[in-house]
Amino acid sequence: MRPVLLALLFVPIVAAQTPSDPPPQADVEDDFWCYHEVQPDLVGGLAALQAAVAYPEDARAEGVEGQVIVQFLVEPDGSITEASVLRSPDERLSAAALHAVRQMTFTPGEQRGRPVVVRFAVPVTFRL
C-alpha cells in the first residue's frame, strides 16, 4: 500500500516537469539582434577600414593618437546606420573614424538563415 501511495505522490511532480510546446517564434524581421548566429563581416576586413581612415593633419601635427571605438547597426543589406563613437581620445579622430566607417560595407549578420539588423562595434586605431 505504501509504495502505491508514494507512486501516486510523484505522478503530479513528474507531470509538471514534462516539457510543454515551445513558445512560438517571432518573425525574424521584427527582431533586433545583439546575439546572432552569423556575425556581420567587414568587406576587406579591419585592414580595409584602417586603409580608408584619413589621419587628420592637425591631430598628426600635435601628436594625437589612440583608439576610437565606433558602434553602429549593420542593416540586412550590409549598409551602416546609426554610427556613433563610444570612446575616443580626440574629437578630430572621432570625426575621421566615423567618416571611414560610414563608407564601409558589411556582409550582414544572420539569424535563422535570414539577414537581420545587428548592433556592431569596431576599433579604429590612430598611431603615428
mmCIF file of N, CA and C in Angstrom:
data_model
loop_
_atom_site.group_PDB
_atom_site.id
_atom_site.type_symbol
_atom_site.label_atom_id
_atom_site.label_comp_id
_atom_site.label_asym_id
_atom_site.label_seq_id
_atom_site.Cartn_x
_atom_site.Cartn_y
_atom_site.Cartn_z
ATOM 1 N N MET A 1 0.811 -1.194 0.000
ATOM 2 C CA MET A 1 0.000 0.000 0.000
ATOM 3 C C MET A 1 0.862 1.268 0.000
ATOM 4 N N ARG A 2 1.913 1.248 0.804
ATOM 5 C CA ARG A 2 2.794 2.411 0.856
ATOM 6 C C ARG A 2 3.458 2.704 -0.483
ATOM 7 N N PRO A 3 3.969 1.710 -1.197
ATOM 8 C CA PRO A 3 4.581 2.013 -2.491
ATOM 9 C C PRO A 3 3.588 2.637 -3.474
ATOM 10 N N VAL A 4 2.344 2.219 -3.396
ATOM 11 C CA VAL A 4 1.335 2.776 -4.293
ATOM 12 C C VAL A 4 1.089 4.243 -3.955
ATOM 13 N N LEU A 5 1.014 4.579 -2.679
ATOM 14 C CA LEU A 5 0.811 5.967 -2.266
ATOM 15 C C LEU A 5 1.999 6.839 -2.666
ATOM 16 N N LEU A 6 3.201 6.325 -2.492
ATOM 17 C CA LEU A 6 4.386 7.078 -2.895
ATOM 18 C C LEU A 6 4.393 7.301 -4.402
ATOM 19 N N ALA A 7 4.019 6.291 -5.139
ATOM 20 C CA ALA A 7 3.973 6.428 -6.597
ATOM 21 C C ALA A 7 2.948 7.480 -7.001
ATOM 22 N N LEU A 8 1.812 7.506 -6.335
ATOM 23 C CA LEU A 8 0.780 8.495 -6.641
ATOM 24 C C LEU A 8 1.228 9.913 -6.272
ATOM 25 N N LEU A 9 2.067 10.035 -5.251
ATOM 26 C CA LEU A 9 2.576 11.352 -4.874
ATOM 27 C C LEU A 9 3.530 11.917 -5.927
ATOM 28 N N PHE A 10 4.300 11.053 -6.576
ATOM 29 C CA PHE A 10 5.287 11.511 -7.548
ATOM 30 C C PHE A 10 4.710 11.746 -8.941
ATOM 31 N N VAL A 11 3.547 11.238 -9.237
ATOM 32 C CA VAL A 11 2.950 11.410 -10.559
ATOM 33 C C VAL A 11 2.727 12.895 -10.881
ATOM 34 N N PRO A 12 2.162 13.713 -9.970
ATOM 35 C CA PRO A 12 1.988 15.136 -10.310
ATOM 36 C C PRO A 12 3.328 15.861 -10.517
ATOM 37 N N ILE A 13 4.348 15.473 -9.765
ATOM 38 C CA ILE A 13 5.654 16.119 -9.911
ATOM 39 C C ILE A 13 6.240 15.812 -11.278
ATOM 40 N N VAL A 14 6.179 14.570 -11.696
ATOM 41 C CA VAL A 14 6.704 14.177 -12.998
ATOM 42 C C VAL A 14 5.900 14.838 -14.110
ATOM 43 N N ALA A 15 4.604 14.912 -13.949
ATOM 44 C CA ALA A 15 3.755 15.529 -14.967
ATOM 45 C C ALA A 15 4.049 17.024 -15.085
ATOM 46 N N ALA A 16 4.362 17.661 -13.970
ATOM 47 C CA ALA A 16 4.666 19.091 -14.003
ATOM 48 C C ALA A 16 6.003 19.369 -14.677
ATOM 49 N N GLN A 17 6.901 18.382 -14.722
ATOM 50 C CA GLN A 17 8.220 18.585 -15.294
ATOM 51 C C GLN A 17 8.303 18.219 -16.767
ATOM 52 N N THR A 18 7.274 17.664 -17.335
ATOM 53 C CA THR A 18 7.325 17.317 -18.754
ATOM 54 C C THR A 18 7.253 18.597 -19.575
ATOM 55 N N PRO A 19 8.052 18.690 -20.628
ATOM 56 C CA PRO A 19 8.078 19.927 -21.416
ATOM 57 C C PRO A 19 6.770 20.145 -22.164
ATOM 58 N N SER A 20 6.374 21.381 -22.219
ATOM 59 C CA SER A 20 5.185 21.727 -22.995
ATOM 60 C C SER A 20 5.643 22.190 -24.371
ATOM 61 N N ASP A 21 4.718 22.600 -25.184
ATOM 62 C CA ASP A 21 5.072 23.093 -26.510
ATOM 63 C C ASP A 21 5.938 24.341 -26.371
ATOM 64 N N PRO A 22 6.968 24.482 -27.208
ATOM 65 C CA PRO A 22 7.798 25.691 -27.124
ATOM 66 C C PRO A 22 6.997 26.915 -27.548
ATOM 67 N N PRO A 23 7.371 28.087 -27.018
ATOM 68 C CA PRO A 23 6.633 29.293 -27.410
ATOM 69 C C PRO A 23 6.839 29.573 -28.891
ATOM 70 N N PRO A 24 5.852 30.153 -29.537
ATOM 71 C CA PRO A 24 6.006 30.451 -30.969
ATOM 72 C C PRO A 24 7.135 31.451 -31.183
ATOM 73 N N GLN A 25 7.872 31.265 -32.277
ATOM 74 C CA GLN A 25 8.982 32.159 -32.580
ATOM 75 C C GLN A 25 8.468 33.373 -33.342
ATOM 76 N N ALA A 26 9.012 34.525 -32.979
ATOM 77 C CA ALA A 26 8.631 35.764 -33.655
ATOM 78 C C ALA A 26 9.244 35.790 -35.046
ATOM 79 N N ASP A 27 8.658 36.584 -35.901
ATOM 80 C CA ASP A 27 9.185 36.741 -37.250
ATOM 81 C C ASP A 27 10.558 37.397 -37.180
ATOM 82 N N VAL A 28 11.487 36.970 -38.016
ATOM 83 C CA VAL A 28 12.865 37.449 -37.984
ATOM 84 C C VAL A 28 12.941 38.950 -38.225
ATOM 85 N N GLU A 29 12.130 39.511 -39.108
ATOM 86 C CA GLU A 29 12.204 40.935 -39.425
ATOM 87 C C GLU A 29 11.813 41.807 -38.241
ATOM 88 N N ASP A 30 11.013 41.290 -37.317
ATOM 89 C CA ASP A 30 10.547 42.090 -36.196
ATOM 90 C C ASP A 30 11.552 42.156 -35.058
ATOM 91 N N ASP A 31 12.618 41.389 -35.135
ATOM 92 C CA ASP A 31 13.570 41.315 -34.040
ATOM 93 C C ASP A 31 14.776 42.209 -34.282
ATOM 94 N N PHE A 32 15.335 42.715 -33.196
ATOM 95 C CA PHE A 32 16.609 43.421 -33.240
ATOM 96 C C PHE A 32 17.601 42.496 -32.556
ATOM 97 N N TRP A 33 18.658 42.174 -33.238
ATOM 98 C CA TRP A 33 19.568 41.149 -32.733
ATOM 99 C C TRP A 33 20.862 41.733 -32.198
ATOM 100 N N CYS A 34 21.202 41.395 -30.974
ATOM 101 C CA CYS A 34 22.517 41.696 -30.413
ATOM 102 C C CYS A 34 23.358 40.424 -30.427
ATOM 103 N N TYR A 35 22.717 39.288 -30.268
ATOM 104 C CA TYR A 35 23.373 37.990 -30.349
ATOM 105 C C TYR A 35 22.820 37.299 -31.585
ATOM 106 N N HIS A 36 23.690 36.767 -32.401
ATOM 107 C CA HIS A 36 23.255 36.267 -33.696
ATOM 108 C C HIS A 36 24.053 35.033 -34.076
ATOM 109 N N GLU A 37 23.482 34.250 -34.966
ATOM 110 C CA GLU A 37 24.129 33.008 -35.389
ATOM 111 C C GLU A 37 25.327 33.278 -36.286
ATOM 112 N N VAL A 38 25.200 34.219 -37.206
ATOM 113 C CA VAL A 38 26.295 34.582 -38.109
ATOM 114 C C VAL A 38 26.612 36.053 -37.879
ATOM 115 N N GLN A 39 27.848 36.328 -37.520
ATOM 116 C CA GLN A 39 28.284 37.686 -37.220
ATOM 117 C C GLN A 39 28.507 38.478 -38.510
ATOM 118 N N PRO A 40 28.177 39.781 -38.506
ATOM 119 C CA PRO A 40 28.487 40.595 -39.687
ATOM 120 C C PRO A 40 29.992 40.589 -39.947
ATOM 121 N N ASP A 41 30.363 40.726 -41.209
ATOM 122 C CA ASP A 41 31.774 40.690 -41.580
ATOM 123 C C ASP A 41 32.090 41.895 -42.449
ATOM 124 N N LEU A 42 33.123 42.623 -42.071
ATOM 125 C CA LEU A 42 33.553 43.796 -42.820
ATOM 126 C C LEU A 42 34.198 43.356 -44.119
ATOM 127 N N VAL A 43 33.681 43.848 -45.246
ATOM 128 C CA VAL A 43 34.241 43.505 -46.550
ATOM 129 C C VAL A 43 35.654 44.087 -46.615
ATOM 130 N N GLY A 44 36.653 43.232 -46.774
ATOM 131 C CA GLY A 44 38.049 43.663 -46.786
ATOM 132 C C GLY A 44 38.714 43.594 -45.422
ATOM 133 N N GLY A 45 37.941 43.350 -44.374
ATOM 134 C CA GLY A 45 38.492 43.227 -43.031
ATOM 135 C C GLY A 45 38.872 44.565 -42.411
ATOM 136 N N LEU A 46 39.418 44.481 -41.192
ATOM 137 C CA LEU A 46 39.825 45.694 -40.494
ATOM 138 C C LEU A 46 40.949 46.425 -41.221
ATOM 139 N N ALA A 47 41.746 45.689 -42.000
ATOM 140 C CA ALA A 47 42.818 46.331 -42.774
ATOM 141 C C ALA A 47 42.234 47.315 -43.785
ATOM 142 N N ALA A 48 41.119 46.966 -44.412
ATOM 143 C CA ALA A 48 40.463 47.875 -45.363
ATOM 144 C C ALA A 48 39.939 49.114 -44.649
ATOM 145 N N LEU A 49 39.424 48.925 -43.446
ATOM 146 C CA LEU A 49 38.942 50.065 -42.672
ATOM 147 C C LEU A 49 40.105 50.986 -42.317
ATOM 148 N N GLN A 50 41.193 50.414 -41.829
ATOM 149 C CA GLN A 50 42.362 51.230 -41.465
ATOM 150 C C GLN A 50 42.907 51.980 -42.679
ATOM 151 N N ALA A 51 42.870 51.340 -43.849
ATOM 152 C CA ALA A 51 43.360 51.992 -45.068
ATOM 153 C C ALA A 51 42.452 53.147 -45.493
ATOM 154 N N ALA A 52 41.169 53.080 -45.143
ATOM 155 C CA ALA A 52 40.214 54.121 -45.532
ATOM 156 C C ALA A 52 40.249 55.333 -44.602
ATOM 157 N N VAL A 53 40.915 55.195 -43.464
ATOM 158 C CA VAL A 53 40.947 56.281 -42.486
ATOM 159 C C VAL A 53 41.964 57.335 -42.910
ATOM 160 N N ALA A 54 41.530 58.583 -42.921
ATOM 161 C CA ALA A 54 42.430 59.709 -43.202
ATOM 162 C C ALA A 54 42.799 60.358 -41.868
ATOM 163 N N TYR A 55 44.065 60.262 -41.488
ATOM 164 C CA TYR A 55 44.536 60.841 -40.229
ATOM 165 C C TYR A 55 44.443 62.365 -40.337
ATOM 166 N N PRO A 56 43.723 63.036 -39.459
ATOM 167 C CA PRO A 56 43.624 64.497 -39.526
ATOM 168 C C PRO A 56 45.010 65.139 -39.361
ATOM 169 N N GLU A 57 45.361 66.027 -40.283
ATOM 170 C CA GLU A 57 46.703 66.624 -40.283
ATOM 171 C C GLU A 57 46.996 67.403 -39.008
ATOM 172 N N ASP A 58 46.010 68.169 -38.518
ATOM 173 C CA ASP A 58 46.265 68.936 -37.299
ATOM 174 C C ASP A 58 46.467 68.023 -36.091
ATOM 175 N N ALA A 59 45.738 66.905 -36.034
ATOM 176 C CA ALA A 59 45.935 65.940 -34.948
ATOM 177 C C ALA A 59 47.297 65.260 -35.083
ATOM 178 N N ARG A 60 47.697 64.974 -36.299
ATOM 179 C CA ARG A 60 49.014 64.373 -36.543
ATOM 180 C C ARG A 60 50.122 65.330 -36.091
ATOM 181 N N ALA A 61 49.980 66.615 -36.445
ATOM 182 C CA ALA A 61 50.987 67.614 -36.079
ATOM 183 C C ALA A 61 51.107 67.772 -34.565
ATOM 184 N N GLU A 62 49.993 67.593 -33.856
ATOM 185 C CA GLU A 62 50.001 67.712 -32.395
ATOM 186 C C GLU A 62 50.384 66.403 -31.710
ATOM 187 N N GLY A 63 50.569 65.331 -32.475
ATOM 188 C CA GLY A 63 50.947 64.044 -31.895
ATOM 189 C C GLY A 63 49.807 63.304 -31.216
ATOM 190 N N VAL A 64 48.578 63.600 -31.618
ATOM 191 C CA VAL A 64 47.410 62.933 -31.033
ATOM 192 C C VAL A 64 47.272 61.551 -31.655
ATOM 193 N N GLU A 65 47.184 60.536 -30.804
ATOM 194 C CA GLU A 65 46.965 59.180 -31.290
ATOM 195 C C GLU A 65 46.111 58.428 -30.283
ATOM 196 N N GLY A 66 45.642 57.259 -30.667
ATOM 197 C CA GLY A 66 44.814 56.449 -29.785
ATOM 198 C C GLY A 66 43.833 55.610 -30.581
ATOM 199 N N GLN A 67 42.893 55.022 -29.858
ATOM 200 C CA GLN A 67 41.919 54.130 -30.485
ATOM 201 C C GLN A 67 40.520 54.704 -30.319
ATOM 202 N N VAL A 68 39.773 54.709 -31.413
ATOM 203 C CA VAL A 68 38.383 55.160 -31.417
ATOM 204 C C VAL A 68 37.508 53.922 -31.586
ATOM 205 N N ILE A 69 36.517 53.761 -30.721
ATOM 206 C CA ILE A 69 35.566 52.653 -30.837
ATOM 207 C C ILE A 69 34.281 53.217 -31.432
ATOM 208 N N VAL A 70 33.901 52.689 -32.590
ATOM 209 C CA VAL A 70 32.704 53.151 -33.295
ATOM 210 C C VAL A 70 31.653 52.046 -33.249
ATOM 211 N N GLN A 71 30.448 52.411 -32.821
ATOM 212 C CA GLN A 71 29.325 51.468 -32.758
ATOM 213 C C GLN A 71 28.297 51.874 -33.804
ATOM 214 N N PHE A 72 27.629 50.870 -34.397
ATOM 215 C CA PHE A 72 26.665 51.148 -35.462
ATOM 216 C C PHE A 72 25.763 49.944 -35.646
ATOM 217 N N LEU A 73 24.770 50.105 -36.518
ATOM 218 C CA LEU A 73 23.901 48.996 -36.900
ATOM 219 C C LEU A 73 24.288 48.548 -38.299
ATOM 220 N N VAL A 74 24.395 47.236 -38.480
ATOM 221 C CA VAL A 74 24.590 46.663 -39.810
ATOM 222 C C VAL A 74 23.212 46.217 -40.282
ATOM 223 N N GLU A 75 22.736 46.836 -41.333
ATOM 224 C CA GLU A 75 21.406 46.542 -41.871
ATOM 225 C C GLU A 75 21.431 45.239 -42.678
ATOM 226 N N PRO A 76 20.262 44.654 -42.979
ATOM 227 C CA PRO A 76 20.224 43.406 -43.752
ATOM 228 C C PRO A 76 20.868 43.501 -45.136
ATOM 229 N N ASP A 77 20.982 44.717 -45.685
ATOM 230 C CA ASP A 77 21.648 44.865 -46.987
ATOM 231 C C ASP A 77 23.151 45.119 -46.845
ATOM 232 N N GLY A 78 23.668 45.157 -45.610
ATOM 233 C CA GLY A 78 25.095 45.360 -45.371
ATOM 234 C C GLY A 78 25.491 46.804 -45.166
ATOM 235 N N SER A 79 24.542 47.720 -45.267
ATOM 236 C CA SER A 79 24.859 49.136 -45.074
ATOM 237 C C SER A 79 24.949 49.464 -43.581
ATOM 238 N N ILE A 80 25.508 50.631 -43.292
ATOM 239 C CA ILE A 80 25.725 51.087 -41.924
ATOM 240 C C ILE A 80 24.735 52.201 -41.597
ATOM 241 N N THR A 81 24.108 52.122 -40.418
ATOM 242 C CA THR A 81 23.240 53.197 -39.938
ATOM 243 C C THR A 81 23.540 53.439 -38.464
ATOM 244 N N GLU A 82 23.108 54.570 -37.974
ATOM 245 C CA GLU A 82 23.212 54.945 -36.562
ATOM 246 C C GLU A 82 24.628 54.803 -36.012
ATOM 247 N N ALA A 83 25.618 55.260 -36.759
ATOM 248 C CA ALA A 83 27.007 55.197 -36.296
ATOM 249 C C ALA A 83 27.243 56.249 -35.220
ATOM 250 N N SER A 84 27.934 55.840 -34.157
ATOM 251 C CA SER A 84 28.280 56.763 -33.081
ATOM 252 C C SER A 84 29.595 56.316 -32.451
ATOM 253 N N VAL A 85 30.246 57.236 -31.771
ATOM 254 C CA VAL A 85 31.526 56.944 -31.129
ATOM 255 C C VAL A 85 31.276 56.577 -29.672
ATOM 256 N N LEU A 86 31.796 55.418 -29.262
ATOM 257 C CA LEU A 86 31.687 55.000 -27.870
ATOM 258 C C LEU A 86 32.832 55.555 -27.032
ATOM 259 N N ARG A 87 34.035 55.568 -27.621
ATOM 260 C CA ARG A 87 35.211 56.031 -26.883
ATOM 261 C C ARG A 87 36.210 56.614 -27.869
ATOM 262 N N SER A 88 36.816 57.743 -27.482
ATOM 263 C CA SER A 88 37.780 58.383 -28.372
ATOM 264 C C SER A 88 38.704 59.297 -27.572
ATOM 265 N N PRO A 89 39.970 59.362 -27.971
ATOM 266 C CA PRO A 89 40.885 60.279 -27.293
ATOM 267 C C PRO A 89 40.754 61.731 -27.769
ATOM 268 N N ASP A 90 40.111 61.957 -28.931
ATOM 269 C CA ASP A 90 40.061 63.303 -29.500
ATOM 270 C C ASP A 90 38.905 63.400 -30.497
ATOM 271 N N GLU A 91 38.247 64.547 -30.532
ATOM 272 C CA GLU A 91 37.110 64.757 -31.438
ATOM 273 C C GLU A 91 37.511 64.659 -32.909
ATOM 274 N N ARG A 92 38.702 65.112 -33.249
ATOM 275 C CA ARG A 92 39.147 65.052 -34.648
ATOM 276 C C ARG A 92 39.312 63.605 -35.105
ATOM 277 N N LEU A 93 39.813 62.768 -34.206
ATOM 278 C CA LEU A 93 39.940 61.344 -34.535
ATOM 279 C C LEU A 93 38.563 60.700 -34.643
ATOM 280 N N SER A 94 37.634 61.136 -33.786
ATOM 281 C CA SER A 94 36.254 60.618 -33.847
ATOM 282 C C SER A 94 35.628 60.893 -35.206
ATOM 283 N N ALA A 95 35.777 62.125 -35.683
ATOM 284 C CA ALA A 95 35.183 62.502 -36.972
ATOM 285 C C ALA A 95 35.788 61.693 -38.111
ATOM 286 N N ALA A 96 37.109 61.490 -38.086
ATOM 287 C CA ALA A 96 37.766 60.713 -39.143
ATOM 288 C C ALA A 96 37.329 59.252 -39.104
ATOM 289 N N ALA A 97 37.205 58.691 -37.904
ATOM 290 C CA ALA A 97 36.784 57.292 -37.771
ATOM 291 C C ALA A 97 35.347 57.109 -38.240
ATOM 292 N N LEU A 98 34.452 58.008 -37.845
ATOM 293 C CA LEU A 98 33.056 57.924 -38.284
ATOM 294 C C LEU A 98 32.949 58.021 -39.800
ATOM 295 N N HIS A 99 33.705 58.925 -40.391
ATOM 296 C CA HIS A 99 33.673 59.082 -41.847
ATOM 297 C C HIS A 99 34.104 57.783 -42.539
ATOM 298 N N ALA A 100 35.169 57.164 -42.051
ATOM 299 C CA ALA A 100 35.667 55.924 -42.661
ATOM 300 C C ALA A 100 34.677 54.776 -42.481
ATOM 301 N N VAL A 101 34.112 54.637 -41.284
ATOM 302 C CA VAL A 101 33.181 53.532 -41.015
ATOM 303 C C VAL A 101 31.923 53.669 -41.862
ATOM 304 N N ARG A 102 31.423 54.868 -42.024
ATOM 305 C CA ARG A 102 30.198 55.074 -42.808
ATOM 306 C C ARG A 102 30.375 54.706 -44.279
ATOM 307 N N GLN A 103 31.605 54.652 -44.760
ATOM 308 C CA GLN A 103 31.860 54.285 -46.151
ATOM 309 C C GLN A 103 32.032 52.780 -46.343
ATOM 310 N N MET A 104 32.148 52.031 -45.269
ATOM 311 C CA MET A 104 32.378 50.588 -45.352
ATOM 312 C C MET A 104 31.073 49.841 -45.628
ATOM 313 N N THR A 105 31.210 48.651 -46.193
ATOM 314 C CA THR A 105 30.063 47.753 -46.343
ATOM 315 C C THR A 105 30.382 46.443 -45.636
ATOM 316 N N PHE A 106 29.351 45.796 -45.190
ATOM 317 C CA PHE A 106 29.473 44.549 -44.449
ATOM 318 C C PHE A 106 28.652 43.467 -45.128
ATOM 319 N N THR A 107 29.050 42.223 -44.906
ATOM 320 C CA THR A 107 28.121 41.133 -45.177
ATOM 321 C C THR A 107 27.247 41.080 -43.926
ATOM 322 N N PRO A 108 25.939 41.034 -44.060
ATOM 323 C CA PRO A 108 25.066 41.159 -42.893
ATOM 324 C C PRO A 108 25.130 39.949 -41.966
ATOM 325 N N GLY A 109 24.732 40.182 -40.726
ATOM 326 C CA GLY A 109 24.572 39.089 -39.783
ATOM 327 C C GLY A 109 23.322 38.306 -40.135
ATOM 328 N N GLU A 110 23.271 37.063 -39.680
ATOM 329 C CA GLU A 110 22.105 36.224 -39.978
ATOM 330 C C GLU A 110 21.570 35.582 -38.710
ATOM 331 N N GLN A 111 20.277 35.404 -38.697
ATOM 332 C CA GLN A 111 19.586 34.679 -37.644
ATOM 333 C C GLN A 111 18.564 33.785 -38.320
ATOM 334 N N ARG A 112 18.610 32.508 -38.010
ATOM 335 C CA ARG A 112 17.720 31.513 -38.624
ATOM 336 C C ARG A 112 17.826 31.538 -40.145
ATOM 337 N N GLY A 113 19.048 31.790 -40.652
ATOM 338 C CA GLY A 113 19.290 31.742 -42.088
ATOM 339 C C GLY A 113 18.869 32.972 -42.870
ATOM 340 N N ARG A 114 18.439 34.018 -42.179
ATOM 341 C CA ARG A 114 17.997 35.227 -42.877
ATOM 342 C C ARG A 114 18.766 36.437 -42.364
ATOM 343 N N PRO A 115 19.091 37.409 -43.239
ATOM 344 C CA PRO A 115 19.812 38.605 -42.793
ATOM 345 C C PRO A 115 18.974 39.430 -41.820
ATOM 346 N N VAL A 116 19.631 39.954 -40.786
ATOM 347 C CA VAL A 116 18.950 40.756 -39.770
ATOM 348 C C VAL A 116 19.795 41.984 -39.426
ATOM 349 N N VAL A 117 19.172 42.936 -38.758
ATOM 350 C CA VAL A 117 19.874 44.114 -38.254
ATOM 351 C C VAL A 117 20.664 43.701 -37.013
ATOM 352 N N VAL A 118 21.951 44.070 -36.974
ATOM 353 C CA VAL A 118 22.811 43.691 -35.850
ATOM 354 C C VAL A 118 23.602 44.908 -35.380
ATOM 355 N N ARG A 119 23.630 45.120 -34.067
ATOM 356 C CA ARG A 119 24.483 46.164 -33.495
ATOM 357 C C ARG A 119 25.907 45.633 -33.485
ATOM 358 N N PHE A 120 26.852 46.473 -33.896
ATOM 359 C CA PHE A 120 28.236 46.036 -34.071
ATOM 360 C C PHE A 120 29.158 47.185 -33.682
ATOM 361 N N ALA A 121 30.376 46.879 -33.300
ATOM 362 C CA ALA A 121 31.366 47.902 -32.967
ATOM 363 C C ALA A 121 32.722 47.479 -33.506
ATOM 364 N N VAL A 122 33.499 48.459 -33.944
ATOM 365 C CA VAL A 122 34.849 48.187 -34.443
ATOM 366 C C VAL A 122 35.820 49.208 -33.852
ATOM 367 N N PRO A 123 37.072 48.785 -33.643
ATOM 368 C CA PRO A 123 38.097 49.736 -33.213
ATOM 369 C C PRO A 123 38.782 50.349 -34.428
ATOM 370 N N VAL A 124 39.068 51.627 -34.357
ATOM 371 C CA VAL A 124 39.843 52.314 -35.392
ATOM 372 C C VAL A 124 41.061 52.898 -34.679
ATOM 373 N N THR A 125 42.246 52.446 -35.074
ATOM 374 C CA THR A 125 43.470 52.848 -34.389
ATOM 375 C C THR A 125 44.192 53.948 -35.156
ATOM 376 N N PHE A 126 44.572 54.980 -34.429
ATOM 377 C CA PHE A 126 45.365 56.078 -34.977
ATOM 378 C C PHE A 126 46.722 56.034 -34.279
ATOM 379 N N ARG A 127 47.743 55.688 -35.041
ATOM 380 C CA ARG A 127 49.086 55.555 -34.483
ATOM 381 C C ARG A 127 50.075 56.289 -35.378
ATOM 382 N N LEU A 128 50.935 57.078 -34.762
ATOM 383 C CA LEU A 128 51.960 57.819 -35.512
ATOM 384 C C LEU A 128 53.191 56.969 -35.727
#
